[in-house]
Coordinates of C-alpha atoms in Angstrom, one line a residue:
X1 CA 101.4 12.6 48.2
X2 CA 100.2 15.1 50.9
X3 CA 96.7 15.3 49.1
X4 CA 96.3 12.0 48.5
X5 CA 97.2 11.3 52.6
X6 CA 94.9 13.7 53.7
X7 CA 92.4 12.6 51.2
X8 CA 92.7 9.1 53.2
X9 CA 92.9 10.3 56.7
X10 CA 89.1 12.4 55.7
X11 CA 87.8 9.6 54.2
X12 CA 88.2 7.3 57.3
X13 CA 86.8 10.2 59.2
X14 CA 84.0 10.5 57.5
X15 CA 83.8 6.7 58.2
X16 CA 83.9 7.2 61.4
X17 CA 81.7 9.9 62.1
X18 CA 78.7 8.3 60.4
X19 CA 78.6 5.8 62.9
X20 CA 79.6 8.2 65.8
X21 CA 76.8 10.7 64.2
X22 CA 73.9 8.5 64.5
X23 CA 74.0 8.0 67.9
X24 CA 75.0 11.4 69.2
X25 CA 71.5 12.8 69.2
X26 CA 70.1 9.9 71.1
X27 CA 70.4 11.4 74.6
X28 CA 67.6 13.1 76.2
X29 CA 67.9 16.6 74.1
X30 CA 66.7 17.9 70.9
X31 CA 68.8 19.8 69.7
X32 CA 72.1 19.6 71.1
X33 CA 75.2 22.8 70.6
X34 CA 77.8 19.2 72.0
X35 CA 79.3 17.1 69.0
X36 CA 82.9 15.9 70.7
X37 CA 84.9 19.5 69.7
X38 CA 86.0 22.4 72.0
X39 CA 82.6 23.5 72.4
X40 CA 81.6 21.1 75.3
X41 CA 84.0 22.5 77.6
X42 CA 82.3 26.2 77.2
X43 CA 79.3 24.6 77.5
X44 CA 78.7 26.2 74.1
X45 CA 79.9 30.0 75.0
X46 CA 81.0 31.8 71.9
X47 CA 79.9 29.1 69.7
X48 CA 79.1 31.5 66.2
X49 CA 82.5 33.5 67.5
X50 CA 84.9 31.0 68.6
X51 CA 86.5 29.7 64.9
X52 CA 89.5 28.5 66.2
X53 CA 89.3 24.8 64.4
X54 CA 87.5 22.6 61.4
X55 CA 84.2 22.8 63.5
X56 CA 83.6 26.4 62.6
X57 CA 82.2 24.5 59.3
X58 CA 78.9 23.5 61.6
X59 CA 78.9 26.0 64.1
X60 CA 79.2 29.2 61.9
X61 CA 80.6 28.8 58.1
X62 CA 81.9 32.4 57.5
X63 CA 84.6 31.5 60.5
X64 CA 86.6 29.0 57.9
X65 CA 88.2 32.2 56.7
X66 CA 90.1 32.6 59.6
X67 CA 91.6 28.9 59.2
X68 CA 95.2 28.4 57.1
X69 CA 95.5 25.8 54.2
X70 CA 93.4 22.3 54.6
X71 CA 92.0 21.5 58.4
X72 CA 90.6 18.0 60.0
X73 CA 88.7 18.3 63.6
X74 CA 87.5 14.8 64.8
X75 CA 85.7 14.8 67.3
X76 CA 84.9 11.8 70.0
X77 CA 82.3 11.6 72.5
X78 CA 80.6 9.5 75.3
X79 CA 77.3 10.9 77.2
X80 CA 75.3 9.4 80.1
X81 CA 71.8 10.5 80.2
X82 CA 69.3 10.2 83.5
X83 CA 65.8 9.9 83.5
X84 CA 64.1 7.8 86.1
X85 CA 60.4 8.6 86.8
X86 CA 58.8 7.7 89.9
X87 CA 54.9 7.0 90.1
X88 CA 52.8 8.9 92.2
X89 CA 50.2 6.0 93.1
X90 CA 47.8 8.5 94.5
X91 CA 47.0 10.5 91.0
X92 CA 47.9 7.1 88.7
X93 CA 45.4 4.9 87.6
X94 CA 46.0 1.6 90.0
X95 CA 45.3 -0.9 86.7
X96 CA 49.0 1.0 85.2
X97 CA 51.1 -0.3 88.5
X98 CA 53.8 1.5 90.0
X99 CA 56.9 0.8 87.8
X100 CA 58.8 3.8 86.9
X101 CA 60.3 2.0 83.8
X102 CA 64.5 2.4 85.2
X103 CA 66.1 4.9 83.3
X104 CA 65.2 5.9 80.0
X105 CA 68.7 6.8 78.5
X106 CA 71.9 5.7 79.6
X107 CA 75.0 5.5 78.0
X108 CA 75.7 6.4 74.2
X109 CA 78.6 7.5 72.0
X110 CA 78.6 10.4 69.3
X111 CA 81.0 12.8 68.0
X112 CA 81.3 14.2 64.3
X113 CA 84.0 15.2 61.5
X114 CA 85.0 18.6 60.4
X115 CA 86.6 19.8 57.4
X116 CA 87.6 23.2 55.9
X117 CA 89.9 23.7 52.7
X118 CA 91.5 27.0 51.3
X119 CA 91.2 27.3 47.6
X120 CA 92.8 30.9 48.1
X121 CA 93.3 33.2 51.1
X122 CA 90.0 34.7 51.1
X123 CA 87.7 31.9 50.1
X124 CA 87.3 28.5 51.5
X125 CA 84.9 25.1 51.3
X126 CA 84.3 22.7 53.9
X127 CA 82.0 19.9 55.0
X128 CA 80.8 18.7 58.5
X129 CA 79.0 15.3 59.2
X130 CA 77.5 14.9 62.8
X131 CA 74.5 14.6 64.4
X132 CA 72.9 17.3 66.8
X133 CA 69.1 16.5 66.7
X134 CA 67.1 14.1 68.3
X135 CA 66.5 11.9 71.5
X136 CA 65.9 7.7 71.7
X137 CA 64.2 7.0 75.3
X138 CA 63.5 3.2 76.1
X139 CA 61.4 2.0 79.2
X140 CA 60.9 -1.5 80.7
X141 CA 57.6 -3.0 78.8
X142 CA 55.7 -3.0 82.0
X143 CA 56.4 0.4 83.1
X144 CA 53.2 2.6 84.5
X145 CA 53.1 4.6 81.4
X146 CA 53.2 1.6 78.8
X147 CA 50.4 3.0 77.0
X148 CA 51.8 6.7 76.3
X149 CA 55.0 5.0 74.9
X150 CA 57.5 2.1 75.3
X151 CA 60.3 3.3 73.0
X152 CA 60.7 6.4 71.3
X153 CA 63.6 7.3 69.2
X154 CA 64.1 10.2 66.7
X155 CA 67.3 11.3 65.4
X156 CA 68.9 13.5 62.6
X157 CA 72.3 12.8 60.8
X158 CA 73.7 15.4 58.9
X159 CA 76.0 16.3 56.3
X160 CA 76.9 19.7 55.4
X161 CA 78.3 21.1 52.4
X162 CA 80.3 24.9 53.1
X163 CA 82.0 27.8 51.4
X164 CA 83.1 31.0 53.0
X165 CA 84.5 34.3 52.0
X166 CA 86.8 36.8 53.0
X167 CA 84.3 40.2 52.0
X168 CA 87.6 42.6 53.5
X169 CA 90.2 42.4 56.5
X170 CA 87.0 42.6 58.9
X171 CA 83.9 40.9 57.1
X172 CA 83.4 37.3 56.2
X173 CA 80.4 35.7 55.0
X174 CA 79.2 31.7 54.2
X175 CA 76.9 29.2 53.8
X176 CA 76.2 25.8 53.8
X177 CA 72.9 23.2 52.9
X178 CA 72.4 20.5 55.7
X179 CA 71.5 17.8 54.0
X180 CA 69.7 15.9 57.3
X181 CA 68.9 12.2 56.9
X182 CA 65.9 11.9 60.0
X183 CA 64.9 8.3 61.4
X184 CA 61.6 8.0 63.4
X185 CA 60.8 5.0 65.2
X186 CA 58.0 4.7 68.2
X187 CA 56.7 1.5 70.0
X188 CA 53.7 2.3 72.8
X189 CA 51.4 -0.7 74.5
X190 CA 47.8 -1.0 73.3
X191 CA 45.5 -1.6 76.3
X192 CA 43.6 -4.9 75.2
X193 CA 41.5 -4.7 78.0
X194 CA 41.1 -8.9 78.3
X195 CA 44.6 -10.5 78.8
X196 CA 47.8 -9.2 77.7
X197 CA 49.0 -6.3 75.9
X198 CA 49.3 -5.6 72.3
X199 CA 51.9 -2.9 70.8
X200 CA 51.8 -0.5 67.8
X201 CA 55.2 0.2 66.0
X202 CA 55.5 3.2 63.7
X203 CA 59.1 3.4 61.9
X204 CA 60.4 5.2 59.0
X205 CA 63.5 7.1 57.9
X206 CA 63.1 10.5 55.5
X207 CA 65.5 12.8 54.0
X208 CA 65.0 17.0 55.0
X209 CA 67.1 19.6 53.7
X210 CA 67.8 23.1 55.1
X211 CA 70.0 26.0 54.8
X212 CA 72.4 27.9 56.9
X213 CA 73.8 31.4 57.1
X214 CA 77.0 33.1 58.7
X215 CA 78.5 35.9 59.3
X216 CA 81.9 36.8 61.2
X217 CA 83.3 40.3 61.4
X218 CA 86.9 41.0 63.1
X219 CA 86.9 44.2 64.5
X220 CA 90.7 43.7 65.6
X221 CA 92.5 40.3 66.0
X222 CA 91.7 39.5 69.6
X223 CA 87.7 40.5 69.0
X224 CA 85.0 39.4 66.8
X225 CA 81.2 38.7 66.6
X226 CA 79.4 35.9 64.9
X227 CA 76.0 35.7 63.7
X228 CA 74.2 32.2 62.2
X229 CA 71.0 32.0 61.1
X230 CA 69.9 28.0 60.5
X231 CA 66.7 27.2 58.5
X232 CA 63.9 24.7 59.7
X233 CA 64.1 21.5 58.0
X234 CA 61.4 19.6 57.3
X235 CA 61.4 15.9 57.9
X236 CA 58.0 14.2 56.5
X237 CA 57.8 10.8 57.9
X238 CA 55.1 8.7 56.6
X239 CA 54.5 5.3 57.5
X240 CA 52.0 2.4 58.0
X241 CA 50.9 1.5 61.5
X242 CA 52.5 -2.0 62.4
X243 CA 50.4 -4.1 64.8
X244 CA 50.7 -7.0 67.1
X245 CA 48.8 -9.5 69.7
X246 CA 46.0 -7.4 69.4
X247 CA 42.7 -8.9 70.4
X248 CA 40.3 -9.8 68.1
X249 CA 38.0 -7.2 69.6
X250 CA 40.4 -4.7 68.8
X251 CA 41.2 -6.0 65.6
X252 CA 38.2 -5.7 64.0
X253 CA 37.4 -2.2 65.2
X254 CA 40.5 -1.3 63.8
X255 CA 39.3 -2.6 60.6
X256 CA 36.1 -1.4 60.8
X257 CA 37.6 2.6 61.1
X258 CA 40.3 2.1 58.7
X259 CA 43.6 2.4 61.0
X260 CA 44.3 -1.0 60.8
X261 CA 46.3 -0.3 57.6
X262 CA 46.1 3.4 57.1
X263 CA 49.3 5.6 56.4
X264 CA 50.2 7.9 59.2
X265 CA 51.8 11.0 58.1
X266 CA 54.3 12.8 61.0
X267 CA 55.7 15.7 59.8
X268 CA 58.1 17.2 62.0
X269 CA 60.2 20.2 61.5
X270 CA 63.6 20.8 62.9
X271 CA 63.2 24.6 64.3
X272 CA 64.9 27.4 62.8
X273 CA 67.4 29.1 65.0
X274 CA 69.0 32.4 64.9
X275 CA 72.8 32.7 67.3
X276 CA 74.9 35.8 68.1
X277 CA 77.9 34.9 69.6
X278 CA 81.5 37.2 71.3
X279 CA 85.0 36.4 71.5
X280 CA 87.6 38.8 72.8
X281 CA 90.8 38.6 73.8
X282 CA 91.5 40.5 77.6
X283 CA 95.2 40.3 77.3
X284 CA 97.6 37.6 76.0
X285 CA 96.2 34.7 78.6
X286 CA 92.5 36.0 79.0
X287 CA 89.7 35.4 76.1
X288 CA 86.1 36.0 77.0
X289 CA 83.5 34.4 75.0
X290 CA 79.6 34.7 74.8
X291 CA 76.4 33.6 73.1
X292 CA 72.4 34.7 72.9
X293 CA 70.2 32.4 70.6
X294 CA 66.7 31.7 69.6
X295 CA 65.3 28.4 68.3
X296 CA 61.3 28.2 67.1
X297 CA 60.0 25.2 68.8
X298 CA 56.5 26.5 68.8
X299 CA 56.9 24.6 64.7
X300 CA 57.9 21.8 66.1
X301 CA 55.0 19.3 65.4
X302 CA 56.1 16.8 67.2
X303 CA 53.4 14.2 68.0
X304 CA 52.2 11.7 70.8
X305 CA 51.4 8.9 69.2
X306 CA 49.2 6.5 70.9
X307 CA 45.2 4.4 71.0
X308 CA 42.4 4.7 73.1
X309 CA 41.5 0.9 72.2
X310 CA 37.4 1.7 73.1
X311 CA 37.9 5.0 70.6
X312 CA 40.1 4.1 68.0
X313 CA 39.7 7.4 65.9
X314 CA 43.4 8.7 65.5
X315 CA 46.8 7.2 66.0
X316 CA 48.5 10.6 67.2
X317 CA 47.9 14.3 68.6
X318 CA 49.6 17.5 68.3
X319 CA 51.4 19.1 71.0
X320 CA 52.0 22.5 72.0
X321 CA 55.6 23.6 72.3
X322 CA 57.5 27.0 73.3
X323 CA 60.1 29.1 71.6
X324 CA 63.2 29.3 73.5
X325 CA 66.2 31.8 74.1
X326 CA 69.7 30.6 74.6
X327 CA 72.5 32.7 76.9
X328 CA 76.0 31.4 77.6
X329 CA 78.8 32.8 79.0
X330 CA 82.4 31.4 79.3
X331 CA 86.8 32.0 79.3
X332 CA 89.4 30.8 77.9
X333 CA 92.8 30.9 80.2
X334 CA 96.1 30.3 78.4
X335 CA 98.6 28.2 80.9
X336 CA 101.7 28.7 78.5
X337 CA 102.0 28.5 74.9
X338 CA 101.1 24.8 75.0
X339 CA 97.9 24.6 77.4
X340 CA 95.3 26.2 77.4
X341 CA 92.0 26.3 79.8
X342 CA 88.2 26.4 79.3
X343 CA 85.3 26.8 81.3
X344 CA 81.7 28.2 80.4
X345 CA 77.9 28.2 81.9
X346 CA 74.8 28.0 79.7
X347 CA 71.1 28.7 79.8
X348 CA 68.4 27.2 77.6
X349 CA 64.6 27.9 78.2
X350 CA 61.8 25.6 78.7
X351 CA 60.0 24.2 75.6
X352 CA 57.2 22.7 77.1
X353 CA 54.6 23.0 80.0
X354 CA 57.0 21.8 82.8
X355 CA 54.3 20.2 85.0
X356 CA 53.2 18.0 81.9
X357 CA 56.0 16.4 80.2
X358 CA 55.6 13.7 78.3
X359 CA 57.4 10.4 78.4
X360 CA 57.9 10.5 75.5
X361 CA 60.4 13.8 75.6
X362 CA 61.5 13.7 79.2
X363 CA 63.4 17.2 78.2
X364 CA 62.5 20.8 78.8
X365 CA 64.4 23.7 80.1
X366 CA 68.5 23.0 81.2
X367 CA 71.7 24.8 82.8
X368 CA 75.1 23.9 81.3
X369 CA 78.2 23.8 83.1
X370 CA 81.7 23.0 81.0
X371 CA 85.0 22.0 81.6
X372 CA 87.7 22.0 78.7
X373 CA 91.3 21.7 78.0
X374 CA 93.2 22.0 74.8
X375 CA 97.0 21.4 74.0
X376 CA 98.9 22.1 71.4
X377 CA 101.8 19.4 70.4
X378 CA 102.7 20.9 67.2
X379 CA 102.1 23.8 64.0
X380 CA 100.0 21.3 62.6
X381 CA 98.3 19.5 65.4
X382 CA 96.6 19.9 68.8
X383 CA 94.0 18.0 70.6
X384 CA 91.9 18.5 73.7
X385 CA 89.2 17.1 76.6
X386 CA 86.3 18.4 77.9
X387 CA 83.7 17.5 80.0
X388 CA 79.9 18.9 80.7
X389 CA 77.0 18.6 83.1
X390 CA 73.3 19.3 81.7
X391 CA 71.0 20.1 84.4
X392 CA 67.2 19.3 83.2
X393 CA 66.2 19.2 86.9
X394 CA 63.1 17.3 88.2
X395 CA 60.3 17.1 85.7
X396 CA 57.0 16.6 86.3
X397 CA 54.0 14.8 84.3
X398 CA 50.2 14.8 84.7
X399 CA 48.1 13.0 81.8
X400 CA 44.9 12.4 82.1
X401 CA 43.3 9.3 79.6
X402 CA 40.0 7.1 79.8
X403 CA 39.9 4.8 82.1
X404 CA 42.6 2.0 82.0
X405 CA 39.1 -1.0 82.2
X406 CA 36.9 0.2 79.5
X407 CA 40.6 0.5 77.2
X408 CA 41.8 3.8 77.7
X409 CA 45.5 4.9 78.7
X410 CA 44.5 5.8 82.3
X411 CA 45.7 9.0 84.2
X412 CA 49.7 9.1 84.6
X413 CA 51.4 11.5 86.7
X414 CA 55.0 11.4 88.7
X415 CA 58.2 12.9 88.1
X416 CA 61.7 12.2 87.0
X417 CA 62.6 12.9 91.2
X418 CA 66.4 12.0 90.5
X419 CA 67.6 15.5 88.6
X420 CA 67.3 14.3 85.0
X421 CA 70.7 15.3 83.5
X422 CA 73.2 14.2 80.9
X423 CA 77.2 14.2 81.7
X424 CA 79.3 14.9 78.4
X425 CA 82.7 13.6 77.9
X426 CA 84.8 14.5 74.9
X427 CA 87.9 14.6 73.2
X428 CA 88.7 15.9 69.9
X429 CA 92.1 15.9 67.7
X430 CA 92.5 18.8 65.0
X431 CA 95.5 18.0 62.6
X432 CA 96.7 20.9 59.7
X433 CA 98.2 19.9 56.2

């Protein structure tokens, strides 16, 4: 009767999360270390190190050894993203306006489900579902950079399959497959030169499939090191262009060059990462907890996607991104045997030319500063808050295009003045059977 209960309560979960999942990843990040557990209020301090509940499956496999019998993390969460861009009139084509397009995010929910089982002491399966990649950005349709895009959304939902094992007293190891289900959809304003605007719509949803690798050694109780290493996934999308009120002008040079109808291929690839991360216990009440990562962004591929309606020769262009290096630091402060507090500080590097951001990705380098609590009501259960603050501060674009009356996507330059940001609130529940 126990199985088949927490067979039930999993199922719903998993229910749950896949709705929850999908929209996670739509704030202004990539690739985001926040999915509704513990982790938020460290601002992600610790996170290969910190093994304390079902999220360890995600995070860093070989840390399900250190979990008793079977283990359920839910985890909720609601974000607010900012990212108004101001015009600067001065360096902006005049035939664009001056509307900044409000702010490209807002509000969104997310969260994930985390699962670990024992089959015996020393080795252990588990599955996660969540969703830590992507960004969805949506602009007013007659905002100054129309023609660079409208709407942008990618996103990747994944499920992951993990075992662990117990090597000795101090050395575990695991793996897992992610099993990413990536949707790509794009709307951006085609410049018909004579009377209104026309938009091209690219949309398609792929599967990608990677692999991920942990490792977790104890040196004593109160202090162990983590070490994941996550495989790039490879997410093909392939699609045909869709096109409407288009002028006939247009229409037929489209024809004539073969993009009316042509498949675009946008292969992107979800960076491989590589994450060291410290816990260690002070004394009874004091943990410290730290992290140093890498992600490969420079294999990014991620692709502008729009048309110079007087050149109509491609439908995208290749960007140039940057590898970045992670660094967080953060504490754990234990109240009584019931509470416990959380607070950590974060570091990501830039990605991208910061003086020439795309709409598109209005994202580059940010500071994270976290907020947590955790209580335990029970053996078998305990739940927590936690709150966040991403600092992307004020971004800055400069594109240059052909001019705006012959067809082209005009110069567009400005910034997001208002510090682009996202606020994090979370809440997760983590029940033993």
């Amino acid at each position: 009767m126990k199985r088949n209960i927490s067979r039930h309560f999993i199922t719903l979960g998993i229910c749950a999360a896949s709705v929850l999942a999908s929209a996670s990843a739509q704030a202004g990040g990539l690739l985001l270390y926040e999915i509704g557990t513990a982790d938020v209020g460290l601002a992600s301090a610790g996170y290969a190190a910190r093994a304390q509940d079902a999220a360890t499956v995600f995070t860093n496999p070989a840390g399900m050894t250190r979990l008793e019998g079977e283990q359920v993390t839910l985890g909720l969460q609601a974000l607010y993203g900012r990212a108004n861009f101001s015009v600067d009139p001065a360096a902006t084509s005049p035939r664009l306006g001056t509307d900044g397009g409000g702010n490209a995010i807002g509000w969104f929910p997310g969260g994930g489900v985390f699962y670990s089982h024992s089959i015996s002491p020393d080795l252990k399966v588990g599955m996660a579902l969540t969703g830590n990649f992507g960004l969805s950005i949506k602009y007013s349709d007659s905002w100054a950079g129309r023609y660079r895009t409208q709407e942008s959304t990618l996103i990747g939902v994944s499920f992951v399959p993990a075992v662990a094992y117990r090597v000795n007293e101090q050395l575990s190891i695991g793996a897992s497959v992610n099993a990413m289900r990536g949707m790509f959809k794009t709307k951006v304003g085609v410049n018909n030169i004579f009377g209104p605007d026309g938009q091209l719509e690219l949309d398609d949803n792929v599967w990608g499939f990677g692999g991920n690798l942990g490792l977790l050694y104890e040196f004593d109780p109160g202090t162990r090191v983590g070490l994941t290493y996550n495989s790039p996934v490879k997410l093909d999308f392939s699609t045909r262009p869709k096109w409407s009120g288009t002028g006939p002008l247009l229409g037929a040079v489209l024809g004539a060059t073969g993009l009316q109808n042509a498949r675009v291929d946008l292969g992107i690839t979800v960076p491989q990462g590589v994450n060291a991360g410290l816990y260690h216990e002070v004394n009874p009440r004091w943990s410290l907890l730290g992290s140093v990562g890498w992600q490969q962004w420079s294999r990014f591929g991620e692709v502008d996607v729009g048309i110079d309606a007087n050149n109509p020769i491609s439908l995208t262009a290749d960007r140039n991104y940057k590898d970045t290096w992670h660094l967080a630091g953060g504490a754990q402060y234990r109240v009584s045997e019931r509470v416990m507090l959380m607070g950590g500080i974060a570091y990501d590097s830039e990605f991208q030319d910061s003086n020439d951001i795309p709409p598109a990705i209005p994202a580059n380098d940010a500071w994270r500063f976290g907020l947590g609590a955790q209580v335990v009501e029970s053996r078998n259960f305990n739940w927590g808050v936690s709150l966040e603050y991403l600092y992307a501060g004020s971004l800055k674009t400069s594109l240059t295009g052909q001019p705006v009356v012959a067809g082209g996507r005009g110069n567009l330059a400005g910034s997001y003045d208002q510090p682009a940001g996202i606020l994090f609130l979370a809440a997760s529940v983590s029940y033993k059977f």
